[in-house]
């Protein structure tokens, strides 16, 4: 029995692809190991969303390639970097096999070949979703691709075509994961609000959620990222579906900039006012909801006034979580051809933004200090557990008992801008 080691980087969708590969390989009789030294085959599932991520990937590929050559092991480079920049990957690892995200279900074909294999074309297999469970969190990809054409995005070169898995197959996968002990199910995708458009002719995310929650059990569902323009048509139905007790009151909706001018340069399909309306509607109908967003600092075209607009909307809407990054040039994108904001200005703006972000986080979390909260325990660390409020806010819990999958009451004794800290009571 050959042994396979898989190293994964990037988003939940990439992790879902790794679970597909592990599921396929296990069914074919391969053994999955957690150390490259113990393996016969090494797979690195790559990310290329940002420049520093790409640099990290290149460094890691070089290290693994040298290791594989010296130890006579097969190296397979999968994921977005392999699909978006195959020539770059082949240059640094000439003998490595390449596998696109769309071909992860064919991983056994690549693994069993002794020679180099390149599988970069073709569509996904609608019948293969991973049922691999690590810890107690199951990641289920529901769709890939998006309807946008953002000027800064390289991921569209790796995951361009809109693709949805059949509803019944997703529901079946969720059922199997819950039987295996999953207490949290993450529905992942590039833009989950587009789920079903390619398969059913219209967006079907609310119906998918309703289909999944028919499954009995002790679990919670986290909905993956949705874009503002695609969430609008399904907003009412999504709110209705999210009222179920199995669904976290949490959504991740990227804003990217608080300036309509910059949003237009980015080729985003909404205005700041449209975004504001969506958030206010969600908060009025789901009072407990937490909203996460993404912000890009220093995108080409962003002047001081545009940055101030971003600060203003962030202060106004007080997001519960913000994923913020300085803009970095990505090859083969429109934004790369534009006049760039200087690194000095980007760093200065980032510093100001991080200060605001931390202040908002502390303000939002201060209401919990000294209070008793109800939280669902989903993860076990070395010396603590991670639990989630109904709005997905993380609570770090110290306990000497096994409490994964339990709703517990915890008294919050400390807060950070990122999470809450507490002790189980009762």
XYZ file of N, CA, C and O in Angstrom, residues 130-297:
672
model
N -15.753 15.223 -1.340
C -15.008 14.566 -0.272
C -15.854 14.329 0.966
O -16.639 15.177 1.370
N -15.701 13.146 1.558
C -16.370 12.851 2.836
C -15.303 12.601 3.908
O -15.478 11.798 4.813
N -14.205 13.305 3.758
C -13.111 13.180 4.711
C -13.382 14.092 5.901
O -13.809 15.220 5.742
N -13.128 13.585 7.091
C -13.368 14.383 8.290
C -12.090 14.458 9.122
O -11.537 13.434 9.521
N -11.597 15.674 9.342
C -10.457 15.888 10.221
C -10.941 16.689 11.415
O -11.580 17.732 11.266
N -10.633 16.205 12.597
C -11.234 16.742 13.813
C -12.750 16.537 13.692
O -13.194 15.470 13.316
N -13.558 17.562 13.917
C -15.008 17.367 13.860
C -15.674 18.376 12.922
O -16.883 18.590 13.006
N -14.866 18.997 12.044
C -15.405 19.988 11.112
C -15.351 19.437 9.697
O -14.289 19.053 9.203
N -16.513 19.375 9.042
C -16.588 18.893 7.666
C -16.668 20.056 6.688
O -17.437 20.996 6.893
N -15.844 20.009 5.654
C -15.863 21.045 4.618
C -16.479 20.448 3.359
O -15.986 19.451 2.826
N -17.567 21.061 2.899
C -18.288 20.554 1.731
C -18.302 21.621 0.642
O -18.995 22.637 0.772
N -17.539 21.435 -0.445
C -17.619 22.387 -1.562
C -18.991 22.265 -2.223
O -19.420 21.160 -2.539
N -19.673 23.390 -2.406
C -20.970 23.338 -3.085
C -20.892 23.928 -4.483
O -21.705 23.593 -5.340
N -19.925 24.815 -4.717
C -19.771 25.392 -6.045
C -18.356 25.919 -6.239
O -17.574 26.024 -5.286
N -18.024 26.216 -7.483
C -16.732 26.799 -7.851
C -16.984 27.807 -8.957
O -17.931 27.683 -9.729
N -16.109 28.818 -9.040
C -16.253 29.832 -10.068
C -17.154 30.965 -9.616
O -17.770 30.902 -8.547
N -17.228 32.008 -10.427
C -18.075 33.146 -10.081
C -18.572 33.821 -11.357
O -18.131 33.496 -12.452
N -19.480 34.767 -11.173
C -20.037 35.502 -12.313
C -19.338 36.839 -12.515
O -19.705 37.601 -13.398
N -18.342 37.119 -11.693
C -17.626 38.395 -11.777
C -16.395 38.315 -12.653
O -16.017 37.254 -13.154
N -15.765 39.470 -12.811
C -14.516 39.554 -13.560
C -13.644 40.637 -12.923
O -13.215 41.581 -13.573
N -13.414 40.500 -11.609
C -12.707 41.534 -10.858
C -11.312 41.769 -11.426
O -10.594 40.824 -11.758
N -10.959 43.035 -11.512
C -9.718 43.413 -12.190
C -8.465 42.990 -11.432
O -7.388 42.890 -12.014
N -8.594 42.722 -10.125
C -7.423 42.375 -9.308
C -7.237 40.874 -9.132
O -6.253 40.427 -8.562
N -8.183 40.075 -9.610
C -8.278 38.665 -9.206
C -7.563 37.714 -10.171
O -7.845 37.687 -11.371
N -6.665 36.898 -9.620
C -6.004 35.857 -10.410
C -6.708 34.507 -10.256
O -6.551 33.615 -11.079
N -7.536 34.387 -9.204
C -8.210 33.110 -8.946
C -9.142 32.738 -10.094
O -9.337 31.564 -10.396
N -9.696 33.762 -10.779
C -10.591 33.472 -11.909
C -9.847 32.719 -13.023
O -10.473 32.013 -13.823
N -8.515 32.855 -13.062
C -7.730 32.116 -14.057
C -7.574 30.649 -13.671
O -7.220 29.822 -14.504
N -7.842 30.354 -12.403
C -7.749 28.970 -11.931
C -9.121 28.325 -11.756
O -9.275 27.122 -11.900
N -10.106 29.151 -11.440
C -11.462 28.647 -11.165
C -12.475 29.556 -11.863
O -13.230 30.257 -11.213
N -12.465 29.554 -13.172
C -13.269 30.489 -13.951
C -14.721 30.065 -14.079
O -15.642 30.826 -13.835
N -14.929 28.832 -14.491
C -16.262 28.378 -14.883
C -17.146 28.118 -13.671
O -16.728 27.487 -12.704
N -18.381 28.615 -13.750
C -19.337 28.366 -12.673
C -19.735 26.899 -12.684
O -20.118 26.340 -13.709
N -19.625 26.275 -11.513
C -19.900 24.839 -11.390
C -20.558 24.580 -10.047
O -20.063 25.010 -9.005
N -21.676 23.876 -10.049
C -22.368 23.525 -8.812
C -22.523 22.010 -8.704
O -22.763 21.325 -9.700
N -22.387 21.501 -7.491
C -22.668 20.091 -7.241
C -24.170 19.888 -7.054
O -24.861 20.777 -6.531
N -24.705 18.741 -7.474
C -26.142 18.482 -7.316
C -26.578 18.559 -5.851
O -25.853 18.110 -4.957
N -27.759 19.094 -5.632
C -28.268 19.324 -4.284
C -28.342 18.038 -3.469
O -27.920 17.991 -2.311
N -28.888 16.991 -4.057
C -29.042 15.740 -3.330
C -27.690 15.136 -2.951
O -27.538 14.549 -1.876
N -26.693 15.317 -3.842
C -25.369 14.779 -3.556
C -24.725 15.530 -2.390
O -24.052 14.931 -1.543
N -24.930 16.844 -2.336
C -24.415 17.637 -1.212
C -25.084 17.194 0.085
O -24.422 16.976 1.103
N -26.422 17.060 0.050
C -27.165 16.648 1.242
C -26.716 15.269 1.725
O -26.567 15.033 2.929
N -26.458 14.371 0.778
C -25.988 13.030 1.116
C -24.610 13.080 1.767
O -24.322 12.363 2.738
N -23.735 13.949 1.234
C -22.400 14.117 1.796
C -22.473 14.646 3.225
O -21.758 14.185 4.119
N -23.344 15.631 3.440
C -23.529 16.180 4.787
C -24.015 15.095 5.748
O -23.514 14.970 6.877
N -24.971 14.300 5.292
C -25.487 13.210 6.142
C -24.360 12.250 6.547
O -24.277 11.835 7.702
N -23.509 11.925 5.584
C -22.415 10.988 5.852
C -21.411 11.588 6.837
O -20.915 10.892 7.731
N -21.115 12.879 6.670
C -20.173 13.539 7.578
C -20.727 13.600 8.997
O -19.994 13.406 9.971
N -22.020 13.857 9.115
C -22.635 13.910 10.446
C -22.609 12.524 11.091
O -22.349 12.383 12.293
N -22.833 11.481 10.301
C -22.730 10.115 10.821
C -21.325 9.818 11.326
O -21.137 9.065 12.290
N -20.336 10.421 10.663
C -18.941 10.218 11.065
C -18.552 11.054 12.275
O -17.438 10.932 12.782
N -19.444 11.945 12.712
C -19.166 12.725 13.911
C -18.956 14.202 13.705
O -18.564 14.917 14.632
N -19.200 14.729 12.497
C -19.036 16.161 12.254
C -20.029 16.959 13.092
O -21.212 16.623 13.149
N -19.533 18.020 13.722
C -20.421 18.900 14.487
C -20.571 20.260 13.806
O -21.448 21.042 14.152
N -19.701 20.529 12.852
C -19.825 21.756 12.046
C -19.635 21.399 10.581
O -18.703 20.682 10.223
N -20.512 21.913 9.734
C -20.430 21.717 8.294
C -20.203 23.082 7.641
O -21.021 23.989 7.794
N -19.096 23.229 6.949
C -18.799 24.470 6.246
C -19.131 24.294 4.763
O -18.530 23.454 4.089
N -20.103 25.074 4.282
C -20.462 25.047 2.867
C -19.537 26.030 2.151
O -19.664 27.241 2.307
N -18.594 25.508 1.368
C -17.559 26.364 0.795
C -17.779 26.606 -0.696
O -18.429 25.820 -1.383
N -17.218 27.699 -1.173
C -17.300 28.060 -2.586
C -16.670 29.420 -2.800
O -16.377 30.142 -1.849
N -16.448 29.771 -4.063
C -15.944 31.114 -4.368
C -17.014 32.165 -4.137
O -16.732 33.261 -3.680
N -18.243 31.821 -4.482
C -19.382 32.715 -4.264
C -20.607 31.837 -4.097
O -21.271 31.480 -5.073
N -20.903 31.477 -2.862
C -21.957 30.489 -2.622
C -23.342 30.990 -3.041
O -24.244 30.180 -3.261
N -23.501 32.313 -3.193
C -24.810 32.846 -3.629
C -25.133 32.466 -5.063
O -26.294 32.526 -5.474
N -24.118 32.076 -5.845
C -24.365 31.657 -7.233
C -24.696 30.172 -7.333
O -24.923 29.666 -8.437
N -24.720 29.490 -6.178
C -24.968 28.050 -6.224
C -26.232 27.727 -7.010
O -27.301 28.280 -6.760
N -26.096 26.789 -7.946
C -27.245 26.255 -8.670
C -27.558 26.921 -9.995
O -28.318 26.365 -10.800
N -26.997 28.094 -10.264
C -27.350 28.817 -11.491
C -27.010 27.984 -12.731
O -27.798 27.903 -13.680
N -25.848 27.354 -12.727
C -25.419 26.549 -13.880
C -26.198 25.245 -13.981
O -26.390 24.708 -15.073
N -26.668 24.746 -12.854
C -27.292 23.427 -12.815
C -28.812 23.491 -12.909
O -29.455 22.670 -13.559
N -29.394 24.503 -12.261
C -30.854 24.598 -12.181
C -31.432 25.840 -12.863
O -32.645 26.018 -12.891
N -30.559 26.698 -13.376
C -31.018 27.888 -14.088
C -31.349 29.061 -13.198
O -31.757 30.116 -13.684
N -31.153 28.906 -11.884
C -31.393 30.008 -10.962
C -30.630 29.726 -9.660
O -30.284 28.563 -9.372
N -30.382 30.774 -8.849
C -29.657 30.547 -7.588
C -30.496 29.737 -6.611
O -31.675 30.003 -6.429
N -29.850 28.755 -5.994
C -30.598 27.800 -5.165
C -30.014 27.633 -3.763
O -30.317 26.647 -3.089
N -29.182 28.564 -3.316
C -28.567 28.411 -1.997
C -29.595 28.279 -0.878
O -29.468 27.376 -0.037
N -30.630 29.125 -0.800
C -31.619 28.953 0.282
C -32.275 27.572 0.270
O -32.464 26.958 1.330
N -32.610 27.077 -0.932
C -33.232 25.749 -1.024
C -32.244 24.653 -0.609
O -32.638 23.652 -0.002
N -30.964 24.844 -0.946
C -29.947 23.875 -0.534
C -29.863 23.816 0.988
O -29.814 22.723 1.568
N -29.849 24.972 1.629
C -29.786 25.006 3.093
C -30.996 24.305 3.687
O -30.872 23.493 4.615
N -32.173 24.596 3.139
C -33.392 23.951 3.639
C -33.337 22.436 3.446
O -33.817 21.676 4.284
N -32.725 22.010 2.364
C -32.587 20.565 2.098
C -31.637 19.930 3.119
O -31.905 18.837 3.632
N -30.537 20.617 3.424
C -29.545 20.070 4.346
C -30.099 19.967 5.763
O -29.883 18.957 6.451
N -30.829 20.980 6.211
C -31.284 21.004 7.609
C -32.419 20.015 7.890
O -32.835 19.869 9.035
N -32.853 19.309 6.854
C -33.780 18.196 7.075
C -33.080 17.044 7.793
O -33.726 16.173 8.384
N -31.736 17.044 7.719
C -30.954 15.981 8.346
C -30.950 16.173 9.862
O -30.532 17.226 10.353
N -31.416 15.186 10.611
C -31.382 15.316 12.081
C -29.947 15.191 12.586
O -29.088 14.609 11.914
N -29.696 15.725 13.747
C -28.365 15.593 14.322
C -27.938 16.818 15.095
O -28.623 17.845 15.120
N -26.793 16.687 15.715
C -26.223 17.743 16.547
C -25.105 18.423 15.760
O -23.951 18.015 15.832
N -25.459 19.419 14.982
C -24.474 20.062 14.106
C -24.901 21.488 13.802
O -26.059 21.867 13.987
N -23.938 22.274 13.313
C -24.206 23.632 12.866
C -23.651 23.805 11.454
O -22.655 23.175 11.086
N -24.290 24.673 10.687
C -23.877 24.947 9.308
C -23.312 26.357 9.216
O -23.912 27.318 9.710
N -22.139 26.463 8.589
C -21.576 27.782 8.292
C -21.620 28.002 6.791
O -21.087 27.202 6.016
N -22.250 29.094 6.374
C -22.355 29.424 4.948
C -21.080 30.140 4.510
O -20.607 31.057 5.180
N -20.531 29.735 3.365
C -19.311 30.335 2.847
C -19.560 31.690 2.194
O -20.682 32.191 2.139
N -18.498 32.269 1.681
C -18.514 33.642 1.169
C -19.539 33.855 0.051
O -19.747 33.001 -0.799
N -20.182 35.054 0.093
C -21.141 35.453 -0.940
C -20.806 36.878 -1.380
O -20.442 37.724 -0.553
N -20.963 37.169 -2.655
C -20.730 38.522 -3.151
C -21.989 39.379 -3.027
O -23.110 38.859 -3.110
N -21.827 40.697 -2.839
C -22.990 41.579 -2.647
C -23.990 41.543 -3.794
O -25.202 41.503 -3.561
N -23.503 41.531 -5.030
C -24.424 41.586 -6.174
C -25.188 40.284 -6.370
O -26.308 40.290 -6.888
N -24.614 39.174 -5.924
C -25.298 37.888 -6.114
C -26.168 37.516 -4.917
O -27.064 36.671 -5.051
N -25.917 38.128 -3.770
C -26.758 37.844 -2.610
C -28.099 38.581 -2.704
O -29.117 38.110 -2.195
N -28.123 39.721 -3.388
C -29.343 40.541 -3.458
C -30.574 39.768 -3.940
O -31.634 39.829 -3.317
N -30.481 39.016 -5.054
C -31.684 38.329 -5.552
C -32.230 37.243 -4.621
O -33.385 36.856 -4.743
N -31.380 36.736 -3.718
C -31.824 35.641 -2.847
C -31.938 36.086 -1.387
O -32.141 35.247 -0.502
N -31.831 37.387 -1.118
C -31.704 37.871 0.254
C -32.871 37.440 1.143
O -32.664 36.909 2.247
N -34.102 37.634 0.697
C -35.259 37.289 1.529
C -35.311 35.799 1.842
O -35.544 35.398 2.990
N -35.097 34.981 0.818
C -35.144 33.525 1.019
C -33.977 33.048 1.881
O -34.124 32.104 2.672
N -32.815 33.699 1.737
C -31.656 33.321 2.542
C -31.893 33.641 4.014
O -31.591 32.828 4.892
N -32.447 34.812 4.280
C -32.767 35.193 5.657
C -33.712 34.170 6.282
O -33.527 33.746 7.431
N -34.704 33.759 5.527
C -35.668 32.763 6.018
C -34.967 31.443 6.354
O -35.213 30.846 7.410
N -34.075 31.001 5.476
C -33.361 29.737 5.701
C -32.420 29.835 6.902
O -32.242 28.864 7.656
N -31.841 31.018 7.108
C -30.875 31.198 8.189
C -31.522 31.253 9.568
O -30.816 31.199 10.578
N -32.821 31.351 9.626
C -33.509 31.384 10.925
C -33.516 30.006 11.605
O -33.801 29.907 12.798
N -33.189 28.964 10.858
C -33.174 27.623 11.445
C -32.080 27.520 12.506
O -31.003 28.110 12.379
N -32.347 26.720 13.542
C -31.405 26.623 14.668
C -30.105 25.911 14.288
O -29.132 25.972 15.045
N -30.060 25.239 13.138
C -28.839 24.568 12.698
C -27.872 25.503 11.958
O -26.765 25.084 11.612
N -28.270 26.736 11.691
C -27.470 27.629 10.840
C -26.884 28.769 11.669
O -27.620 29.485 12.369
N -25.562 28.919 11.594
C -24.930 30.072 12.246
C -25.477 31.369 11.648
O -25.640 31.483 10.428
N -25.725 32.334 12.494
C -26.162 33.664 12.024
C -24.900 34.453 11.673
O -24.465 35.366 12.395
N -24.293 34.076 10.560
C -23.002 34.629 10.145
C -22.902 34.605 8.632
O -23.229 33.599 8.001
N -22.454 35.718 8.045
C -22.199 35.761 6.608
C -20.912 36.529 6.334
O -20.594 37.496 7.032
N -20.223 36.089 5.312
C -18.987 36.732 4.859
C -19.270 37.373 3.494
O -19.436 36.676 2.497
N -19.358 38.718 3.499
C -19.721 39.462 2.289
C -18.643 40.504 2.006
O -18.547 41.510 2.709
N -17.807 40.313 0.993
C -16.693 41.231 0.744
C -17.152 42.592 0.226
O -17.908 42.677 -0.740
N -16.669 43.649 0.861
C -16.892 45.015 0.392
C -15.763 45.452 -0.539
O -15.997 46.031 -1.584
N -14.525 45.212 -0.145
C -13.272 45.525 -0.858
C -12.885 46.998 -0.796
O -11.736 47.319 -0.579
N -13.812 47.920 -1.004
C -13.513 49.352 -0.903
C -14.782 50.116 -0.555
O -15.882 49.709 -0.946
N -14.609 51.232 0.152
C -15.744 52.089 0.464
C -15.929 53.217 -0.519
O -16.730 54.128 -0.292
N -15.206 53.147 -1.633
C -15.282 54.172 -2.677
C -15.919 53.599 -3.927
O -15.437 52.592 -4.471
N -16.985 54.233 -4.412
C -17.616 53.776 -5.658
C -16.653 53.869 -6.837
O -16.695 53.035 -7.746
N -15.782 54.887 -6.803
C -14.803 55.037 -7.884
C -13.860 53.833 -7.935
O -13.624 53.246 -9.001
N -13.360 53.431 -6.778
C -12.435 52.291 -6.726
C -13.172 50.983 -7.041
O -12.644 50.112 -7.744
N -14.397 50.848 -6.559
C -15.180 49.643 -6.882
C -15.356 49.491 -8.391
O -15.322 48.384 -8.929
N -15.534 50.619 -9.069
C -15.683 50.584 -10.531
C -14.382 50.136 -11.188
O -14.390 49.333 -12.133
N -13.242 50.638 -10.697
C -11.940 50.211 -11.228
C -11.735 48.720 -10.968
O -11.189 47.999 -11.801
N -12.189 48.281 -9.807
C -12.074 46.861 -9.447
C -13.018 45.973 -10.253
O -12.920 44.747 -10.193
N -13.960 46.580 -10.961
C -15.012 45.869 -11.711
C -15.934 45.078 -10.784
O -16.416 43.988 -11.134
N -16.179 45.640 -9.599
C -17.164 45.061 -8.705
C -18.552 45.529 -9.142
O -18.717 46.654 -9.597
N -19.552 44.695 -8.982
C -20.868 44.953 -9.580
C -21.890 45.503 -8.581
O -23.042 45.079 -8.574
N -21.470 46.423 -7.735
C -22.387 47.017 -6.770
C -21.804 48.359 -6.339
O -20.629 48.654 -6.587
N -22.635 49.166 -5.700
C -22.184 50.439 -5.142
C -22.123 50.314 -3.617
O -22.645 49.350 -3.038
N -21.530 51.302 -2.992
C -21.458 51.313 -1.527
C -22.862 51.378 -0.934
O -23.160 50.698 0.059
N -23.740 52.148 -1.541
C -25.125 52.241 -1.045
C -25.842 50.895 -1.126
O -26.602 50.527 -0.214
N -25.632 50.171 -2.215
C -26.250 48.842 -2.351
C -25.732 47.898 -1.273
O -26.494 47.132 -0.675
N -24.439 47.966 -1.027
C -23.832 47.128 0.012
C -24.414 47.491 1.378
O -24.793 46.606 2.161
N -24.493 48.787 1.664
C -25.039 49.255 2.939
C -26.474 48.740 3.151
O -26.831 48.291 4.239
N -27.264 48.795 2.100
C -28.655 48.338 2.182
C -28.719 46.854 2.539
O -29.556 46.442 3.360
N -27.866 46.047 1.931
C -27.851 44.607 2.203
C -27.545 44.349 3.671
O -28.217 43.551 4.345
N -26.516 45.025 4.195
C -26.115 44.808 5.586
C -27.224 45.247 6.544
O -27.543 44.539 7.518
N -27.828 46.387 6.264
C -28.900 46.878 7.145
C -30.122 45.963 7.096
O -30.782 45.737 8.120
N -30.422 45.436 5.948
C -31.550 44.503 5.811
C -31.286 43.227 6.605
O -32.169 42.727 7.315
N -30.075 42.692 6.486
C -29.712 41.486 7.232
C -29.806 41.722 8.732
O -30.346 40.901 9.474
N -29.292 42.859 9.185
C -29.285 43.135 10.622
C -30.686 43.427 11.173
O -30.955 43.137 12.338
N -31.547 43.963 10.334
C -32.908 44.225 10.803
C -33.719 42.943 10.909
O -34.576 42.802 11.788
N -33.469 41.993 10.015
C -34.232 40.740 10.003
C -33.589 39.643 10.863
O -34.272 38.733 11.324
N -32.266 39.709 11.032
C -31.534 38.735 11.849
C -30.684 39.519 12.854
O -29.480 39.718 12.652
N -31.276 39.972 13.949
C -30.583 40.873 14.883
C -29.279 40.325 15.452
O -28.381 41.094 15.794
N -29.159 39.006 15.549
C -27.951 38.400 16.121
C -26.825 38.220 15.102
O -25.738 37.768 15.468
N -27.057 38.556 13.844
C -26.104 38.191 12.788
C -24.765 38.913 12.954
O -24.690 40.067 13.392
N -23.692 38.199 12.620
C -22.349 38.777 12.526
C -21.974 38.825 11.055
O -22.233 37.874 10.301
N -21.365 39.924 10.646
C -20.963 40.109 9.249
C -19.447 40.232 9.169
O -18.843 41.088 9.833
N -18.839 39.399 8.367
C -17.416 39.528 8.047
C -17.292 40.135 6.651
O -18.180 39.957 5.805
N -16.198 40.847 6.419
C -15.987 41.426 5.091
C -14.515 41.408 4.727
O -13.654 41.112 5.573
N -14.219 41.703 3.463
C -12.843 41.825 2.971
C -12.600 43.258 2.541
O -13.487 43.892 1.945
N -11.405 43.758 2.805
C -11.001 45.088 2.372
C -9.620 45.003 1.731
O -8.721 44.358 2.271
N -9.472 45.646 0.580
C -8.165 45.768 -0.079
C -7.677 47.196 0.099
O -8.376 48.149 -0.254
N -6.497 47.343 0.650
C -5.893 48.659 0.866
C -4.913 48.963 -0.262
O -4.050 48.142 -0.586
